[in-house]
JSON list of C-alpha atoms in Angstrom, two decimals:
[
{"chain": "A", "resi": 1, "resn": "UNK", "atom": "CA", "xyz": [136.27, 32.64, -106.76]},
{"chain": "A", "resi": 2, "resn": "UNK", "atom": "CA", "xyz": [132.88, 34.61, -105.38]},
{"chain": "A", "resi": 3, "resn": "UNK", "atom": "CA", "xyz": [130.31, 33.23, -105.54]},
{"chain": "A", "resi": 4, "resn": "UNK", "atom": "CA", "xyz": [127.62, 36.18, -105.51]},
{"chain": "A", "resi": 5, "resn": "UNK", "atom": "CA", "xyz": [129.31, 39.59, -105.58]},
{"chain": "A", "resi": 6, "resn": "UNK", "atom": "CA", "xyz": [127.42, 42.63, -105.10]},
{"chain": "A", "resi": 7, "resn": "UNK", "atom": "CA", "xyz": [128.48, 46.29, -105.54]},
{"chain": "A", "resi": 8, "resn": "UNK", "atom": "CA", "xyz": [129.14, 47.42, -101.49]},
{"chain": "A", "resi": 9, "resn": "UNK", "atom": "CA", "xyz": [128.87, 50.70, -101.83]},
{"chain": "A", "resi": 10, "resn": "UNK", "atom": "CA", "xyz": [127.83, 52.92, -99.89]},
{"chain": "A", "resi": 11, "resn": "UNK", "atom": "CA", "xyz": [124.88, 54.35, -102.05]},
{"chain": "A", "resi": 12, "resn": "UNK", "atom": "CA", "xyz": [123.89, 57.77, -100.57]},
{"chain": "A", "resi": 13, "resn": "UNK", "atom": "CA", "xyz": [120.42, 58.53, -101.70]},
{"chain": "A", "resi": 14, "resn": "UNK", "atom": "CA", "xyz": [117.88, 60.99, -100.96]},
{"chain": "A", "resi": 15, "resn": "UNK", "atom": "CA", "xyz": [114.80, 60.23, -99.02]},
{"chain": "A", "resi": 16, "resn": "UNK", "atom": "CA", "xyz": [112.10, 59.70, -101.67]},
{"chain": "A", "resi": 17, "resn": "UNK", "atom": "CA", "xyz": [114.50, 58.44, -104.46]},
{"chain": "A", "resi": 18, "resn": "UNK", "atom": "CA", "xyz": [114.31, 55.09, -106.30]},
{"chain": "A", "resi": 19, "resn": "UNK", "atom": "CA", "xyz": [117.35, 53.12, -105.75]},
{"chain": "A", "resi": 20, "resn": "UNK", "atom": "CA", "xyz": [118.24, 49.96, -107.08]},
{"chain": "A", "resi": 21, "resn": "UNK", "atom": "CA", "xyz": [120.75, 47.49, -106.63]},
{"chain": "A", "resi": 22, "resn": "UNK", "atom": "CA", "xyz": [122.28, 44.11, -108.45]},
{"chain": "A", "resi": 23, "resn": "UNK", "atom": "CA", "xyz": [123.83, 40.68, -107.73]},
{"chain": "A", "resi": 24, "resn": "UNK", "atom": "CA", "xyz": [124.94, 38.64, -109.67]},
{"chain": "A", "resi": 25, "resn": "UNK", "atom": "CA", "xyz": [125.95, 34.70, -108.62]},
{"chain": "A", "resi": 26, "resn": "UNK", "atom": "CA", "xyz": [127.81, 31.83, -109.95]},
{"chain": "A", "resi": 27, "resn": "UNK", "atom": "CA", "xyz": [126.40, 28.94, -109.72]},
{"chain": "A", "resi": 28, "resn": "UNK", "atom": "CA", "xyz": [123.75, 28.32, -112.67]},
{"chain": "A", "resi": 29, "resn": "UNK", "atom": "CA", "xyz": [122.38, 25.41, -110.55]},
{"chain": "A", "resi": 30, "resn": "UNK", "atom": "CA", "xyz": [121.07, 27.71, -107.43]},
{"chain": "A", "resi": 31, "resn": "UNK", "atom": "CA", "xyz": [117.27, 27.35, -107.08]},
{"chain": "A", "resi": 32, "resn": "UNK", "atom": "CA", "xyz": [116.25, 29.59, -104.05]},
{"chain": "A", "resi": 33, "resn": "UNK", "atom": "CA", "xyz": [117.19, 33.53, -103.63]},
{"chain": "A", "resi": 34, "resn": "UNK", "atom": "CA", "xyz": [116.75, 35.83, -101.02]},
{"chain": "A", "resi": 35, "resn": "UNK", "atom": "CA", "xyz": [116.97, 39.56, -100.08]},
{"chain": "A", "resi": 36, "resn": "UNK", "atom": "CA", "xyz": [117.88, 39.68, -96.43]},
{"chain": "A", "resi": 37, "resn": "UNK", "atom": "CA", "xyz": [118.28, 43.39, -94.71]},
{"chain": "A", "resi": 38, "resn": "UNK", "atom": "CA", "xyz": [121.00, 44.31, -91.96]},
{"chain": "A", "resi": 39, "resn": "UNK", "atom": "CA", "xyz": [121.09, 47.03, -89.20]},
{"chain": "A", "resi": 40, "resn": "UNK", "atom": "CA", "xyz": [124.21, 48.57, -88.13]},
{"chain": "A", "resi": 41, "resn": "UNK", "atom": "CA", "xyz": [125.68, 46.14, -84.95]},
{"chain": "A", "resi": 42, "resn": "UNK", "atom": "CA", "xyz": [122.10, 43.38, -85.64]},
{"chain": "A", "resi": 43, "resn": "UNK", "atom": "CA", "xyz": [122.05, 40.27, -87.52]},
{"chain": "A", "resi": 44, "resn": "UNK", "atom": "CA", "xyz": [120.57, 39.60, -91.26]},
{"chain": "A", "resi": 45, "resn": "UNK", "atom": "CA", "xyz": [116.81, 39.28, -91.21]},
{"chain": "A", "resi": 46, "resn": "UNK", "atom": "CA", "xyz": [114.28, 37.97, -94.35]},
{"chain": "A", "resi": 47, "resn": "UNK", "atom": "CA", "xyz": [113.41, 40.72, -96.71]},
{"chain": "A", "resi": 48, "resn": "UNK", "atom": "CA", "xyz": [112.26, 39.02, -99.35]},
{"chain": "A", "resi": 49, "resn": "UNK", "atom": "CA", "xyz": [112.61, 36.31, -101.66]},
{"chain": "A", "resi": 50, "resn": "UNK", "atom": "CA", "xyz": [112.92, 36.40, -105.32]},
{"chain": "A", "resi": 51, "resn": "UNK", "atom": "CA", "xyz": [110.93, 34.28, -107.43]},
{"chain": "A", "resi": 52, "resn": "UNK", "atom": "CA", "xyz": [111.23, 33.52, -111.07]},
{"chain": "A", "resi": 53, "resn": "UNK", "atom": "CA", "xyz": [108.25, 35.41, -112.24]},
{"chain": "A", "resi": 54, "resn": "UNK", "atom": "CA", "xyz": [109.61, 38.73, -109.99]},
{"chain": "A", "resi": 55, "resn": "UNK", "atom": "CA", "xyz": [107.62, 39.84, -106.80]},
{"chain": "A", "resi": 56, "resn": "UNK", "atom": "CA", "xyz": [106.47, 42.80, -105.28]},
{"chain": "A", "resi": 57, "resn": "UNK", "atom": "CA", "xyz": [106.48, 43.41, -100.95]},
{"chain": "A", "resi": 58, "resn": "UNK", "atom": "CA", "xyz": [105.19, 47.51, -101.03]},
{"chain": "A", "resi": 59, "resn": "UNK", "atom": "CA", "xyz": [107.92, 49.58, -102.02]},
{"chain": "A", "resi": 60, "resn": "UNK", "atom": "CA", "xyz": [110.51, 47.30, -102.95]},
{"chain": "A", "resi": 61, "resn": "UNK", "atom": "CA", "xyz": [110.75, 44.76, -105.95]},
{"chain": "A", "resi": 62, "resn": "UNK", "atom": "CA", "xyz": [112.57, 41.81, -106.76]},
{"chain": "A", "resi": 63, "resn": "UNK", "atom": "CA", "xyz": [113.63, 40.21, -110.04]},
{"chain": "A", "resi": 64, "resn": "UNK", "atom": "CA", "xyz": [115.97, 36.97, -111.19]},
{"chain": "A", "resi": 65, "resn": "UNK", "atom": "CA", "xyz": [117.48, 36.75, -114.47]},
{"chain": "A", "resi": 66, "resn": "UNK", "atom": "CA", "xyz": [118.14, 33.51, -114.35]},
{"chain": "A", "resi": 67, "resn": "UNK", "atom": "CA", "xyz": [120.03, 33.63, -118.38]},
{"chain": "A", "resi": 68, "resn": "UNK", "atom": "CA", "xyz": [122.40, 36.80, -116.71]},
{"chain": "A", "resi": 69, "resn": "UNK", "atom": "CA", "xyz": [122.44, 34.89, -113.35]},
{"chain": "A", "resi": 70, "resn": "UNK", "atom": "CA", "xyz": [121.65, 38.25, -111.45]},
{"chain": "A", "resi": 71, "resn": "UNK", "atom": "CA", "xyz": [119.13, 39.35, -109.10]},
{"chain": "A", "resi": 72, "resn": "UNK", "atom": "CA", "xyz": [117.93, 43.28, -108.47]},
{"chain": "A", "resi": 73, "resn": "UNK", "atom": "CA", "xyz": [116.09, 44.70, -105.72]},
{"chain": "A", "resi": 74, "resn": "UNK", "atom": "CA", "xyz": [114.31, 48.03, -106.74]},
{"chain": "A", "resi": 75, "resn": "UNK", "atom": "CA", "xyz": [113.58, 50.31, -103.33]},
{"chain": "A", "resi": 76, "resn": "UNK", "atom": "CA", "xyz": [110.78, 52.98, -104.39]},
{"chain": "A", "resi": 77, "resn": "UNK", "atom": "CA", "xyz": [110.12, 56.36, -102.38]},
{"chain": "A", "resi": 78, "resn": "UNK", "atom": "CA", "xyz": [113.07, 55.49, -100.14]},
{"chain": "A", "resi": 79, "resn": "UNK", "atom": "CA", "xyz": [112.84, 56.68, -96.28]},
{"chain": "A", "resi": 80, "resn": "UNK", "atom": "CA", "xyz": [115.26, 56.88, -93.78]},
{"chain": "A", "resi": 81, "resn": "UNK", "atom": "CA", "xyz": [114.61, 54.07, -92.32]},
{"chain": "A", "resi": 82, "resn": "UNK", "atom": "CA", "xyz": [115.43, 51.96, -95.47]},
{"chain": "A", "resi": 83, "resn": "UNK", "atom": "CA", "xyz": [119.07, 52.95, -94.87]},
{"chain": "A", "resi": 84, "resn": "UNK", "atom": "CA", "xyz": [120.67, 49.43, -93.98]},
{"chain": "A", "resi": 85, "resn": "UNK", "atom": "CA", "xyz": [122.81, 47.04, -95.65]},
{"chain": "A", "resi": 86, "resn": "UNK", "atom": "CA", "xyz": [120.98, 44.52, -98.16]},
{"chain": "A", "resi": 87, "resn": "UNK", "atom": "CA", "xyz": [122.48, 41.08, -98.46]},
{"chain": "A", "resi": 88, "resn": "UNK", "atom": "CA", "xyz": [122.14, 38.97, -101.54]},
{"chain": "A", "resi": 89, "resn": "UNK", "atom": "CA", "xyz": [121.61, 35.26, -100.82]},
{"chain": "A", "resi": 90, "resn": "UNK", "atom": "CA", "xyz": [121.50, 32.22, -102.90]},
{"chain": "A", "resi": 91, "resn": "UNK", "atom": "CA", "xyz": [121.09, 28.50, -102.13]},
{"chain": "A", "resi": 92, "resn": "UNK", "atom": "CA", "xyz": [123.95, 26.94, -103.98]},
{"chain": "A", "resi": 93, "resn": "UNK", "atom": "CA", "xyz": [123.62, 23.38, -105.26]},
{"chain": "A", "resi": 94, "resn": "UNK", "atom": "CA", "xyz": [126.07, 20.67, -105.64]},
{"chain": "A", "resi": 95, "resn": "UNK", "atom": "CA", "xyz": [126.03, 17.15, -106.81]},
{"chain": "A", "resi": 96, "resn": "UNK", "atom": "CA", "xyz": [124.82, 16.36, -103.24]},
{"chain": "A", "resi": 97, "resn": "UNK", "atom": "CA", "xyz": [122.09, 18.84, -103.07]},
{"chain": "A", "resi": 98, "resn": "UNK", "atom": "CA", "xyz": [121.24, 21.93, -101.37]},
{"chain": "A", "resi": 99, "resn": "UNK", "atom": "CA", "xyz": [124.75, 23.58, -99.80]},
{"chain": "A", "resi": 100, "resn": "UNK", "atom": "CA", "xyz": [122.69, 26.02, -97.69]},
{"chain": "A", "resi": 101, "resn": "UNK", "atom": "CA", "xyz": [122.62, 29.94, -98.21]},
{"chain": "A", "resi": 102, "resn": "UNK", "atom": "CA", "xyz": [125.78, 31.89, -99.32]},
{"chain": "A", "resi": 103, "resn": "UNK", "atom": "CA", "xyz": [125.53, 35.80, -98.73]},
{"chain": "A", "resi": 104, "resn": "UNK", "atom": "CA", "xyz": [127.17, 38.70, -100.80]},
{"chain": "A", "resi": 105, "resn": "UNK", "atom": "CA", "xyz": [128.88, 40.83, -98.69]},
{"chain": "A", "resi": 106, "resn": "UNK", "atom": "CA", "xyz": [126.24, 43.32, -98.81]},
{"chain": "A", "resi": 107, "resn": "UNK", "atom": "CA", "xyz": [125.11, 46.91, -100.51]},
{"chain": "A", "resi": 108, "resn": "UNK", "atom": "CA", "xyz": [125.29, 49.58, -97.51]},
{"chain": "A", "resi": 109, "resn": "UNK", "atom": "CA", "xyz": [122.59, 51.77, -98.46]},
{"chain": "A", "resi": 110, "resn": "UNK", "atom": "CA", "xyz": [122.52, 55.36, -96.58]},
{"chain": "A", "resi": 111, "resn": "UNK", "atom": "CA", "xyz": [119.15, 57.29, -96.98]},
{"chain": "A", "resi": 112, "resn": "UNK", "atom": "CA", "xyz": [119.75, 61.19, -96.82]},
{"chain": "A", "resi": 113, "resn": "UNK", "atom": "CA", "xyz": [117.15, 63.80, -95.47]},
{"chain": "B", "resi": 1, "resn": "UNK", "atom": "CA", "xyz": [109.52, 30.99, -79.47]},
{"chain": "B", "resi": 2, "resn": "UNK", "atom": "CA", "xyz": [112.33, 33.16, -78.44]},
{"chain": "B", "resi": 3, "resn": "UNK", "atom": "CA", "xyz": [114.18, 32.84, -81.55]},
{"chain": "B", "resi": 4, "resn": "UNK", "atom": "CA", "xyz": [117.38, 31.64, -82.01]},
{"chain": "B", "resi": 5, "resn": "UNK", "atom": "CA", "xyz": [119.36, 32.36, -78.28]},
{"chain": "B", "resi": 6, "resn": "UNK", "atom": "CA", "xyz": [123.30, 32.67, -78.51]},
{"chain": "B", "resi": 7, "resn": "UNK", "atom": "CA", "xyz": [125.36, 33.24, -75.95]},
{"chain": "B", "resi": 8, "resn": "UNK", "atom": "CA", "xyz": [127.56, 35.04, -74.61]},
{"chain": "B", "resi": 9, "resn": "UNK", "atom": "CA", "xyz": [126.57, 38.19, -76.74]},
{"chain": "B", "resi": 10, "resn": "UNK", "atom": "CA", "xyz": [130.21, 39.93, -76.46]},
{"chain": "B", "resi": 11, "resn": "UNK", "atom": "CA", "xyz": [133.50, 37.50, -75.63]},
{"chain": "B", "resi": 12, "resn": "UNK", "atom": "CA", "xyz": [137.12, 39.32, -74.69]},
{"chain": "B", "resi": 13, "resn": "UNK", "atom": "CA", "xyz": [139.66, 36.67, -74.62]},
{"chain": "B", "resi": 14, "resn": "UNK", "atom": "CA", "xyz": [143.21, 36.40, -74.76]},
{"chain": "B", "resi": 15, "resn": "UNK", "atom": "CA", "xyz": [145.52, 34.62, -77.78]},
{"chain": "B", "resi": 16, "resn": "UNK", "atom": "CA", "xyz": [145.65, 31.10, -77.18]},
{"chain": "B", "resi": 17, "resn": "UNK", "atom": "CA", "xyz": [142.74, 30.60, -74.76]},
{"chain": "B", "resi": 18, "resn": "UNK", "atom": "CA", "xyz": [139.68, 28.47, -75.30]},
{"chain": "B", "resi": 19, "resn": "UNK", "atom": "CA", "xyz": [136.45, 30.12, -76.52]},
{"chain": "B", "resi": 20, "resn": "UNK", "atom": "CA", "xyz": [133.04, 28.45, -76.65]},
{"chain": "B", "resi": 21, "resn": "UNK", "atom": "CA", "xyz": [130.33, 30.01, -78.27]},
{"chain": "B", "resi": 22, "resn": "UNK", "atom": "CA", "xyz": [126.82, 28.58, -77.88]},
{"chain": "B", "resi": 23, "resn": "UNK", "atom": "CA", "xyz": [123.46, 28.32, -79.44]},
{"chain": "B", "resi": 24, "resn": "UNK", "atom": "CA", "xyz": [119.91, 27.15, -79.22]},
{"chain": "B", "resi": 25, "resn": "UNK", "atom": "CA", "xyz": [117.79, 27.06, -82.30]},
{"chain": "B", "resi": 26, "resn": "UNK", "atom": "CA", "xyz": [114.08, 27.59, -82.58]},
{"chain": "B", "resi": 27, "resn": "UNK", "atom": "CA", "xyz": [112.57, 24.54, -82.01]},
{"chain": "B", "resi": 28, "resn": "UNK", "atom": "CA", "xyz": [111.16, 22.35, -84.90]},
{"chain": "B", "resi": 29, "resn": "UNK", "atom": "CA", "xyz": [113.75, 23.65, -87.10]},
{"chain": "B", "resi": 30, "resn": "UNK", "atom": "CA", "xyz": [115.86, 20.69, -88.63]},
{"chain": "B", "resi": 31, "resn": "UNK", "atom": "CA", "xyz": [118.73, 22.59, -89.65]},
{"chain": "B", "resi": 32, "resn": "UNK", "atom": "CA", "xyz": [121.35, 24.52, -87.99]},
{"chain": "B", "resi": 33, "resn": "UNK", "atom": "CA", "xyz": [123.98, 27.36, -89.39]},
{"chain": "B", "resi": 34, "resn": "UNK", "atom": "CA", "xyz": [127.46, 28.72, -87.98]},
{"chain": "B", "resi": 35, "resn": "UNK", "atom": "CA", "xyz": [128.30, 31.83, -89.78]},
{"chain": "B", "resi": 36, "resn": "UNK", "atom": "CA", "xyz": [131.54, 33.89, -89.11]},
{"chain": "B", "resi": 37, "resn": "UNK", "atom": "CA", "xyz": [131.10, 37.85, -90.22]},
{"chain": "B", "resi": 38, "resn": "UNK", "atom": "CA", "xyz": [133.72, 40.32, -90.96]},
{"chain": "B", "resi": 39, "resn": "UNK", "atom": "CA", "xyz": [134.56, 43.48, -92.57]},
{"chain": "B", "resi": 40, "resn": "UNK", "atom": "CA", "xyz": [136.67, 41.89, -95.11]},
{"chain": "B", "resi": 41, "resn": "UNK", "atom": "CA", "xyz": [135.33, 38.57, -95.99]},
{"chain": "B", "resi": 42, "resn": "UNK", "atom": "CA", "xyz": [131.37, 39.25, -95.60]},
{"chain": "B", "resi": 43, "resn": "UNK", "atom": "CA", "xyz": [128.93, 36.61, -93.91]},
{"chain": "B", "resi": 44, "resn": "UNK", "atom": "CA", "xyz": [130.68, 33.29, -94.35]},
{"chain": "B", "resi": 45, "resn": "UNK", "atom": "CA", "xyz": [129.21, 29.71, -93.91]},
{"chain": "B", "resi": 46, "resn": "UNK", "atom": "CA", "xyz": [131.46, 27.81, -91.42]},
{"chain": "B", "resi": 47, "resn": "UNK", "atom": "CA", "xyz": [129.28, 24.37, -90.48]},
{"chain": "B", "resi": 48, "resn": "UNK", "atom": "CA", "xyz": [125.61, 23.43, -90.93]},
{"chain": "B", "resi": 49, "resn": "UNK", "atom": "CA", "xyz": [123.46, 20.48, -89.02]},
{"chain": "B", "resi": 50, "resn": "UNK", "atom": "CA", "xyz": [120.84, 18.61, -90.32]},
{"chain": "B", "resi": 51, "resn": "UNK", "atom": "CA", "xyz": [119.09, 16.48, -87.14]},
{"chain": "B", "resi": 52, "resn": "UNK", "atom": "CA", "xyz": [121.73, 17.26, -85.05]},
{"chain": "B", "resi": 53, "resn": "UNK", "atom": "CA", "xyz": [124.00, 15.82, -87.59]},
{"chain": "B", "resi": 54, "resn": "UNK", "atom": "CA", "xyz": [126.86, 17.72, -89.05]},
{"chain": "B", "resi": 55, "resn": "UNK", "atom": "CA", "xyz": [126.48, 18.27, -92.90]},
{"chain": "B", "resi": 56, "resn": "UNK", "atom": "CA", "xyz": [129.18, 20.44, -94.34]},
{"chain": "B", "resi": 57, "resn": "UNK", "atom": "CA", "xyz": [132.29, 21.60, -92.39]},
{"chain": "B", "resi": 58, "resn": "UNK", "atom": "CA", "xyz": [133.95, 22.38, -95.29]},
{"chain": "B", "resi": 59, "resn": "UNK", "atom": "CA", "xyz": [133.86, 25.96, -94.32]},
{"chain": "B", "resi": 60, "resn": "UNK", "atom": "CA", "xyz": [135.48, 25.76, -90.94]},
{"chain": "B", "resi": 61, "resn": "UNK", "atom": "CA", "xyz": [138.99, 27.70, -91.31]},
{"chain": "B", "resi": 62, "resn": "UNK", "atom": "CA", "xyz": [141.17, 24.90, -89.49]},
{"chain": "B", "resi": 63, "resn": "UNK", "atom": "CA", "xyz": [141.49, 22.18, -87.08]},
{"chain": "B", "resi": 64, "resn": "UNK", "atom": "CA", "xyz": [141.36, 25.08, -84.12]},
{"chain": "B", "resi": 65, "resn": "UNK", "atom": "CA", "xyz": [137.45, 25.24, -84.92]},
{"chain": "B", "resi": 66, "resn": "UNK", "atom": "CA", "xyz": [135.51, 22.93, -83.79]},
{"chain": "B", "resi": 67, "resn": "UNK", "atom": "CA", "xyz": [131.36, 22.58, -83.36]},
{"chain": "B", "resi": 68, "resn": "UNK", "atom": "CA", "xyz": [129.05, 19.58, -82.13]},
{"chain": "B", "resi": 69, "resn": "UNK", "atom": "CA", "xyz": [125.62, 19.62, -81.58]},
{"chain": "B", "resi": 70, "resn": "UNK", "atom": "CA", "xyz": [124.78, 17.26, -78.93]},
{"chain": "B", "resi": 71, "resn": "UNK", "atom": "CA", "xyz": [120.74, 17.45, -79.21]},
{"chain": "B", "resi": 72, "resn": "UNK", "atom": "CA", "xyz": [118.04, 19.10, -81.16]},
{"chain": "B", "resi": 73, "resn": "UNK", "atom": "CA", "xyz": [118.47, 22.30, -79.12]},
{"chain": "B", "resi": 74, "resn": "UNK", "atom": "CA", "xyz": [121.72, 22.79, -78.58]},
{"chain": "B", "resi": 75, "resn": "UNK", "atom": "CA", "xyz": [124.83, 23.60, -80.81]},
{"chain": "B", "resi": 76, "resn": "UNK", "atom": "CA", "xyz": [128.52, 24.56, -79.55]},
{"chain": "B", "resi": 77, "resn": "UNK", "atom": "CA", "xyz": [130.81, 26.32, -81.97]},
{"chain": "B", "resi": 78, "resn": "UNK", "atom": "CA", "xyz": [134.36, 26.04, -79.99]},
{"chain": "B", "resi": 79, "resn": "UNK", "atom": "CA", "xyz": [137.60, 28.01, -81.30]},
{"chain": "B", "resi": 80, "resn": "UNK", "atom": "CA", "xyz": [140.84, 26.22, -79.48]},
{"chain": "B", "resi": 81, "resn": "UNK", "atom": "CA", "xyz": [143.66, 27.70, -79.35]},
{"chain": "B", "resi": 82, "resn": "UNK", "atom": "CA", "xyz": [142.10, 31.15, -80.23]},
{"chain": "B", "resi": 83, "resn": "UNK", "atom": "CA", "xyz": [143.95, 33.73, -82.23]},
{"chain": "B", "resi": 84, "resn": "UNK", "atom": "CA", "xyz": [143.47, 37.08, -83.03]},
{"chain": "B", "resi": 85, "resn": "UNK", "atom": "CA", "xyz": [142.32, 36.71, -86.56]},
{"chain": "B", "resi": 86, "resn": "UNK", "atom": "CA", "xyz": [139.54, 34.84, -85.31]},
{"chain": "B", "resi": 87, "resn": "UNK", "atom": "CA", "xyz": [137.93, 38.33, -84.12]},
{"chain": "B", "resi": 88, "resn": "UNK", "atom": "CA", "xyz": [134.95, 38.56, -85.70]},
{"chain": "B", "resi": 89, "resn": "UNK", "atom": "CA", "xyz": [130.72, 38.55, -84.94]},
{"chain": "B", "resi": 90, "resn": "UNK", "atom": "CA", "xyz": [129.13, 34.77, -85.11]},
{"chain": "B", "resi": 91, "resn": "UNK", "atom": "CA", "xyz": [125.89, 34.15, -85.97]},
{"chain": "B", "resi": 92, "resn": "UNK", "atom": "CA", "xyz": [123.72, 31.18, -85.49]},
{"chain": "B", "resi": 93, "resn": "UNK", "atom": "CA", "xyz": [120.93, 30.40, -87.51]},
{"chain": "B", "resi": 94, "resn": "UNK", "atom": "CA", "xyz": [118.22, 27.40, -88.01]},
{"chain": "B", "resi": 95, "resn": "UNK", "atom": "CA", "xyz": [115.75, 26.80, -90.27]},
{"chain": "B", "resi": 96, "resn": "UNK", "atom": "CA", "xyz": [112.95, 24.06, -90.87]},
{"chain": "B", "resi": 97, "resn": "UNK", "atom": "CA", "xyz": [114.68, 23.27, -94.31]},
{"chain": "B", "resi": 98, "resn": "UNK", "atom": "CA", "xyz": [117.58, 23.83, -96.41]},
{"chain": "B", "resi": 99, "resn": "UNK", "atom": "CA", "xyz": [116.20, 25.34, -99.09]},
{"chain": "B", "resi": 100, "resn": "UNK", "atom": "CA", "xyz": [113.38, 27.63, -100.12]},
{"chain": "B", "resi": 101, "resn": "UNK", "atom": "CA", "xyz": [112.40, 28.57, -96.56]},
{"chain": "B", "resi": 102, "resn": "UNK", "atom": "CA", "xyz": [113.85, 31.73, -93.75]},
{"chain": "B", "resi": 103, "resn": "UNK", "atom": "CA", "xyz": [116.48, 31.55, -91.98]},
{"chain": "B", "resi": 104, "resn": "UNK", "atom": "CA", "xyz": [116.42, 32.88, -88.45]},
{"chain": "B", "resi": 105, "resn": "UNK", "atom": "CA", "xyz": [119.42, 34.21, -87.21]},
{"chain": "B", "resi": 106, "resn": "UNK", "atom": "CA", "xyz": [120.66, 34.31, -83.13]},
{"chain": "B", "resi": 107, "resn": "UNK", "atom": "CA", "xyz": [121.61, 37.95, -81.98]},
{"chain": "B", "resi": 108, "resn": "UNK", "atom": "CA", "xyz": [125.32, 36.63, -83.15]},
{"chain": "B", "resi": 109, "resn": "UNK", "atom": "CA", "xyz": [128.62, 36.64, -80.67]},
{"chain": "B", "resi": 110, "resn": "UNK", "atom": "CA", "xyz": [130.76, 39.40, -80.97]},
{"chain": "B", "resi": 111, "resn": "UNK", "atom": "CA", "xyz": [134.65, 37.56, -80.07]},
{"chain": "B", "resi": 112, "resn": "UNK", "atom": "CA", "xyz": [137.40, 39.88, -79.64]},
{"chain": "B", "resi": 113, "resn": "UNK", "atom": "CA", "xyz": [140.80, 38.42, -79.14]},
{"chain": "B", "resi": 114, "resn": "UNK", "atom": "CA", "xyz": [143.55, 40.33, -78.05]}
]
């Protein structure tokens, strides 16, 4: 059973583009969701989190439909140095509480001059 | 603060040896992550800490694994007898809570075992 899936990949995209990707998770219960960004060989690091109401950091945007139980992550005028792979993380809950954060396996985004 | 230190950073070892992997959290952070990485099965949650004590081990793969964390800066993630499906990068991370807030990830341990 997965518990967020996410579409790996790899999305080749050309610098400027708008690219978007989705997640989708199963737990109806989770309360806290995160974008996190990985470089090839480094280890996951914050991008954003993802609020009820949507939020905007620059050029990227992130939205919850908490009815679908997915999350998106909109990347406008892409550059080159976007090209990573973007984890989808969400703070399951159980009867006991918070189980900590469970990450998708990632979207490996490649950014083409 | 440094971050979150692990150590050693790349680890050859042979089938059936010990391996220890080590970490040291930010300080102030209450909670402490083991995550295992690899190709096929993505970023997986092996153990978390909360005040040094252990939480949920439920994703530790068998009785080979093993992790303590002895004080508030200091976590061991130990792999005895080591095989070589346990190759794979593993990441430490801490936070200041479980929910809501970042979690800072080590440089991670790259284990190789042959």
């Amino acid at each position: 059973r997965k518990e967020v899936e996410q579409d790996p990949g790899p999305f080749n995209v050309p610098e400027g583009a708008t690219v978007a990707f989705n997640c989708t998770y199963s737990n109806s219960a989770s309360q806290s969701f995160f974008w996190y960004r990985q470089d090839c060989r480094k280890e996951p690091k914050l991008l954003m989190s993802v609020y009820s109401s949507g939020n905007e950091d620059g050029r990227f945007t992130a939205q919850l439909n908490r009815a679908s139980q997915y999350i998106s992550l909109l990347i406008r005028d892409s550059k080159l140095s976007d090209s990573a792979t973007y984890l989808c993380v969400v703070n399951m809950y159980s009867g006991g509480g918070a189980d900590g954060l469970t990450f998708g396996k990632g979207t490996h985004l490649i950014i083409q001059p | 603060d440094a971050g979150v230190i692990q150590s050693p950073r790349h680890e050859v070892t042979e089938m059936g040896q010990e391996v220890t992997l080590r970490c040291k959290p930010i300080s102030g952070h209450d909670y402490l992550f083991w995550y295992r990485q690899t190709m096929m099965r993505g970023l997986e949650l092996l153990i978390y800490f909360n005040n040094n004590v252990p939480i949920d081990d439920s994703g530790m793969p068998e009785d080979r694994f093993s992790a303590k964390m002895p004080n508030a800066s200091f976590s061991t993630l130990k792999i005895q007898p080591s095989e070589p499906r346990d190759s794979a990068v593993y990441f430490c991370a801490s936070s200041l809570t479980i929910s809501n807030t970042e979690a800072f990830f080590g440089q991670g341990t790259r284990l190789t075992v042959v």
